[in-house]
Coordinates of C-alpha atoms in Angstrom, one line a residue:
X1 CA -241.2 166.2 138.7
X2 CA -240.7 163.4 140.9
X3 CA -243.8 163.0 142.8
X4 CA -242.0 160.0 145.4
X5 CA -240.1 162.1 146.9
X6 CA -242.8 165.1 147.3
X7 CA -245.4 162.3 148.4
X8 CA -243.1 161.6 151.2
X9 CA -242.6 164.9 152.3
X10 CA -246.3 165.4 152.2
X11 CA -246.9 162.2 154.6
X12 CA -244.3 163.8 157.3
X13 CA -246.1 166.9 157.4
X14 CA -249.2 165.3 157.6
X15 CA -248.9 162.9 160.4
X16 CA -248.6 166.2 162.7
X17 CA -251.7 167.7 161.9
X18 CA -254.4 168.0 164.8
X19 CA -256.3 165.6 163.1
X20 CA -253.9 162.8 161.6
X21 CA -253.6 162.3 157.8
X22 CA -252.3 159.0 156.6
X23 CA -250.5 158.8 153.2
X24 CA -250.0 155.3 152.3
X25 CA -248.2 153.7 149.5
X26 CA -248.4 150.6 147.7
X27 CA -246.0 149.1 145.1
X28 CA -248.9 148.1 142.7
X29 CA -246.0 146.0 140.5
X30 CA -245.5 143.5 143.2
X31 CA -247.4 140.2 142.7
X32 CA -249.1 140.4 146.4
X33 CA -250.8 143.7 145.8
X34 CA -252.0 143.3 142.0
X35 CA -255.4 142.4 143.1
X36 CA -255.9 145.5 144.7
X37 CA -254.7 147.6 141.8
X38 CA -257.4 145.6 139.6
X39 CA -260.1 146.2 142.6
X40 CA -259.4 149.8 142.1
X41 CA -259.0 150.3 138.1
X42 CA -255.2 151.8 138.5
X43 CA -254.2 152.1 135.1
X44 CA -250.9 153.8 135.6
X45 CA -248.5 155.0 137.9
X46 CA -248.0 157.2 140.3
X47 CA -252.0 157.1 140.8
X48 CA -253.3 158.9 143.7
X49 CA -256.7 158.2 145.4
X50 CA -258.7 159.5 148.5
X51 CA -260.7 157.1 150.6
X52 CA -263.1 158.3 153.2
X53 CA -265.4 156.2 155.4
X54 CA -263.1 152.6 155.7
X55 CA -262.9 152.8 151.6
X56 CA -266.7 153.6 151.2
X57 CA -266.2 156.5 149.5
X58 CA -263.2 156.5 147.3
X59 CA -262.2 160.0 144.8
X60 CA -259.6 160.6 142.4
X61 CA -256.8 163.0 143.6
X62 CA -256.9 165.8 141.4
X63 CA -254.6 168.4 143.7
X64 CA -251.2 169.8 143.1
X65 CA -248.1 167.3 142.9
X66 CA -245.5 168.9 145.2
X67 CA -245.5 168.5 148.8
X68 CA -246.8 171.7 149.9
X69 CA -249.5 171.8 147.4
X70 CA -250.6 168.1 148.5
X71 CA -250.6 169.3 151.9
X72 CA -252.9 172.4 151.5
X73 CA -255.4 170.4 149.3
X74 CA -255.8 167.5 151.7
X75 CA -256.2 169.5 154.7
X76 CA -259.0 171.1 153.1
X77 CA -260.3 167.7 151.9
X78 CA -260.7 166.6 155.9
X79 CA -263.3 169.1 157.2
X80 CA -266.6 169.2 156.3
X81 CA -267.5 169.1 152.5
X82 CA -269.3 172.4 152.6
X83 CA -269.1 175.0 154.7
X84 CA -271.4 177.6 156.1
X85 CA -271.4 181.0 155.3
X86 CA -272.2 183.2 158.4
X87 CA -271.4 186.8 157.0
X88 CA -270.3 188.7 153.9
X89 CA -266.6 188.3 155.1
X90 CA -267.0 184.3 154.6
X91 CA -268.3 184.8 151.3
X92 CA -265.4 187.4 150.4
X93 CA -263.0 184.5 151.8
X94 CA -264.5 181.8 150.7
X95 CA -265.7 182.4 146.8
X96 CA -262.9 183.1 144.7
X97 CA -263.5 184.8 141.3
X98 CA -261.3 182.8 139.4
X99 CA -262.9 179.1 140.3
X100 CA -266.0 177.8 140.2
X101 CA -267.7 177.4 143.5
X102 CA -271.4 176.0 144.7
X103 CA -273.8 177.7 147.1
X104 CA -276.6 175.9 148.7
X105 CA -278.8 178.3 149.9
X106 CA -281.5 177.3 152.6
X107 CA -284.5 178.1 155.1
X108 CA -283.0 175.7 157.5
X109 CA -280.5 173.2 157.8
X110 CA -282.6 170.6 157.2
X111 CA -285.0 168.7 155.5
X112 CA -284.5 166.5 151.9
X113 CA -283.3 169.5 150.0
X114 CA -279.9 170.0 152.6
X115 CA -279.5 166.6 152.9
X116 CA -278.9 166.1 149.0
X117 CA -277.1 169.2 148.8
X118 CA -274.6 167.5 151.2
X119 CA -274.5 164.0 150.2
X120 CA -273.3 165.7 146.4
X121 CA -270.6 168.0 148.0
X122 CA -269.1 165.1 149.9
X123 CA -269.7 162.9 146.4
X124 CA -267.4 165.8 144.6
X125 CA -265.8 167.7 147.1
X126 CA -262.4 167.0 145.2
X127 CA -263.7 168.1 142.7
X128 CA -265.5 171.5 143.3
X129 CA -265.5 174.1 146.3
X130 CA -269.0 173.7 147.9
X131 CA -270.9 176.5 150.6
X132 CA -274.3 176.5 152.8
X133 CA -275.8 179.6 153.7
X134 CA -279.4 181.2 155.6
X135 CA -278.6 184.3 153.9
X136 CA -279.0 185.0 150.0
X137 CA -277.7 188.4 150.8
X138 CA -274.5 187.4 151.9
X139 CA -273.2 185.9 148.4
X140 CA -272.2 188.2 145.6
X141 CA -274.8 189.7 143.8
X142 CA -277.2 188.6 146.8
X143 CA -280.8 189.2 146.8
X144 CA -282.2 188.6 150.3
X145 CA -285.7 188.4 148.9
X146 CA -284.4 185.3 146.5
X147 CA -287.2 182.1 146.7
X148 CA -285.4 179.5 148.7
X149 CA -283.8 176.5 149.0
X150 CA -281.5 177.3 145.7
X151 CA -278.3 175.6 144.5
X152 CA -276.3 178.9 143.1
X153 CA -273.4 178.3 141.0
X154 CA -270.3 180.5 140.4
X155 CA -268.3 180.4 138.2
X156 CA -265.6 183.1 136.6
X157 CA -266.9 182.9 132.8
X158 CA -270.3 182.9 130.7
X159 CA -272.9 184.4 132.3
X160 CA -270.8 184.6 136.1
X161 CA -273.9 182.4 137.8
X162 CA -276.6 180.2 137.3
X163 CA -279.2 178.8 140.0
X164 CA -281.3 175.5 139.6
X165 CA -284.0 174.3 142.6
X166 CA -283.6 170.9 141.3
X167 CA -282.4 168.4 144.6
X168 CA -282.7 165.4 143.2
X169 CA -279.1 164.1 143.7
X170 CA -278.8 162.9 140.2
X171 CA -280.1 166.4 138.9
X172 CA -278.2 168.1 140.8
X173 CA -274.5 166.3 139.7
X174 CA -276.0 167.3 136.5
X175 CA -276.5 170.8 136.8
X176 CA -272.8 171.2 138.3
X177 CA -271.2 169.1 135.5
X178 CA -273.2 171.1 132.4
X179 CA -272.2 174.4 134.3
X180 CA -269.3 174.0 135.5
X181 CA -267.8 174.1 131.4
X182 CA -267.5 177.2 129.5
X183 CA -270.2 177.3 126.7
X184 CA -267.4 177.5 124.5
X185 CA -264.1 175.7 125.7
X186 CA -261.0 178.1 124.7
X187 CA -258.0 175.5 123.6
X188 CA -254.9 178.2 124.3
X189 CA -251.8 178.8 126.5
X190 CA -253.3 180.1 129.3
X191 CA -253.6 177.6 132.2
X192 CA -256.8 179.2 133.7
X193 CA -258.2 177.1 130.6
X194 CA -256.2 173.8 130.5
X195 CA -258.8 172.1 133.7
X196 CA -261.8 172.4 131.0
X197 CA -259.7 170.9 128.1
X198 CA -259.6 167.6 129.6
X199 CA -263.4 167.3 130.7
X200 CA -264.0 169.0 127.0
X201 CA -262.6 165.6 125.4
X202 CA -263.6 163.5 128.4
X203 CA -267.2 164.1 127.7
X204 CA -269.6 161.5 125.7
X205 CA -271.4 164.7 123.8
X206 CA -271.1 165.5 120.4
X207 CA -268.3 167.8 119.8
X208 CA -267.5 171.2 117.3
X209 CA -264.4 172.3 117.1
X210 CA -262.6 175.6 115.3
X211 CA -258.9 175.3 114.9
X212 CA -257.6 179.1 113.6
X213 CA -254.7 181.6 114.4
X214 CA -255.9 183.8 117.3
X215 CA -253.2 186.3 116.2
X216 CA -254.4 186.9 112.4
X217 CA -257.2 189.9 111.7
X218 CA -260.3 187.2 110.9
X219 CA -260.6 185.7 114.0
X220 CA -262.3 187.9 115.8
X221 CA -265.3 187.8 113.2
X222 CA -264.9 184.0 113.2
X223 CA -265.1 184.3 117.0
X224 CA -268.4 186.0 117.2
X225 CA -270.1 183.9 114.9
X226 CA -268.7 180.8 116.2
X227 CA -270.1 181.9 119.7
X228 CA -273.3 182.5 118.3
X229 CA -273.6 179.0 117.2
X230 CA -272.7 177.8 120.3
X231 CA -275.6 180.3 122.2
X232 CA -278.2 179.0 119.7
X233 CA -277.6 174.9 120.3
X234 CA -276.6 175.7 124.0
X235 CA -279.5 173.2 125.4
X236 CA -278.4 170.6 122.5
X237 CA -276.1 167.8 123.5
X238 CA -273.1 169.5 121.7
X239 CA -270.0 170.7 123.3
X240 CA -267.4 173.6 121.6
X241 CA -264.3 174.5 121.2
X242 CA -262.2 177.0 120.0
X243 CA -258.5 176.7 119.7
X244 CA -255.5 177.9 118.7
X245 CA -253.2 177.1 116.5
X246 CA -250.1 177.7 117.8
X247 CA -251.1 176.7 121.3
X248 CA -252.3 173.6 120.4
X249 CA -249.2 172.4 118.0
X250 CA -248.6 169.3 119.5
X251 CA -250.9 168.9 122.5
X252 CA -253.8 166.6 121.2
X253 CA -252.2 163.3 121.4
X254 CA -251.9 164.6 125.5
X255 CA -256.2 164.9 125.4
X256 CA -256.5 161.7 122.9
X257 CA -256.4 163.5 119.6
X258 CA -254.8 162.8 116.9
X259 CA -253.9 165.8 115.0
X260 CA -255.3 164.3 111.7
X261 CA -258.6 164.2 113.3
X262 CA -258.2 168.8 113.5
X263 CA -259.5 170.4 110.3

């Protein structure tokens, strides 16, 4: 897909909303504008980037690439980075089974513990779907009588949710990224998997991976024991993956693997 064309139909669309979103475009080739692309690392083209607060605060675009899709994500990506959730009904519309999504849950609205929460769901609002709420018993699996303030994960594999009562910023961006990643990353054709792939080979950790045919009788058995091995060195700085054969015929050189480097 071309995105040009898409990216233009995007900024039309745009530029009518009640508040004003302006898609700008710079031709990084010409000699006048290569100092910004060196200000702002662009490595290759088209590269897309959010800037928020005069260029103070400046994200990756990680949204769809047709015009429709890049209108829907960047509307969201105006309004506030977390919103509150008032009732059940928000929660129902708001947390989505199938993504990962972050609850801060609080006393009051205030205080050091809210103010973090907020200052990491602007920091990676592109990145994840964030939520405040009063009520514990408004979220899925709520327990009103749960001890508060509590950062309460989602997230549609594993063990479904995790809480942590860390705020420190720093732990916090922590928690999300170590959570936010299957325990075992599956390496198939489904796309409901391809997001983790990437962060999977991004990641500085140490990494195990099982190459096998998903279709043959062993690899269930391998499966289980593989997934055992994962549970036991889950707080080790190790990351896993499990892939298939088939699916993956070709793909590694896509995530910056060679295929010599697969057993």
């Amino acid at each position: 897909m071309k995105v040009a064309p898409e990216y233009e139909k995007a900024a039309q669309e745009l530029s009518r909303h009640d508040q004003p979103i302006v898609l700008a475009k710079v031709d990084a080739n010409d000699e006048k504008n290569k100092p910004l692309a060196t200000k702002y690392e662009i490595q290759g083209f088209p590269t897309l980037k959010i800037f928020r607060n005069q260029g103070k605060n400046i994200q990756e675009y990680k949204g769809p690439r047709e015009a429709e899709g890049i209108v829907e994500y960047l509307k969201k990506q105006v309004g506030p980075a977390s919103k509150e959730i008032k009732s059940p009904e928000d929660a129902t519309n708001l947390i989505d089974d199938k993504k990962i999504y972050i609850v801060g849950i609080f006393s009051e609205l205030s205080g050091t513990e809210y103010t973090n929460f907020m200052e990491v769901a602007e920091k990676l609002r592109s990145d994840y779907d964030f939520g405040h709420t009063l009520h514990a018993n408004h979220l899925p699996r709520g327990d009103a009588a749960v001890e508060r303030p509590l950062v309460r994960l989602f997230k549609p594999f594993d063990e479904l949710l995790v809480d942590s009562k860390d705020f420190d910023v720093t732990a916090l961006e922590k928690f999300i990224d170590a959570s936010s990643t299957p325990k075992v990353v599956t390496f198939d054709k489904n796309p409901d998997n391809h997001p983790y792939l990437l962060k999977f080979f991004q990641s500085s950790a140490a990494k195990a991976m099982l190459f096998l045919n998903f279709s043959t009788g062993p690899f269930e058995s391998f499966k289980s024991v593989y997934y055992g091995a994962a549970e036991e060195f889950k707080d080790k700085e190790i990351k896993f993956l499990i892939g298939d054969l088939e699916a993956s015929q070709g793909a590694f050189q896509y995530f910056g693997l060679r295929e010599d480097q697969v057993p």
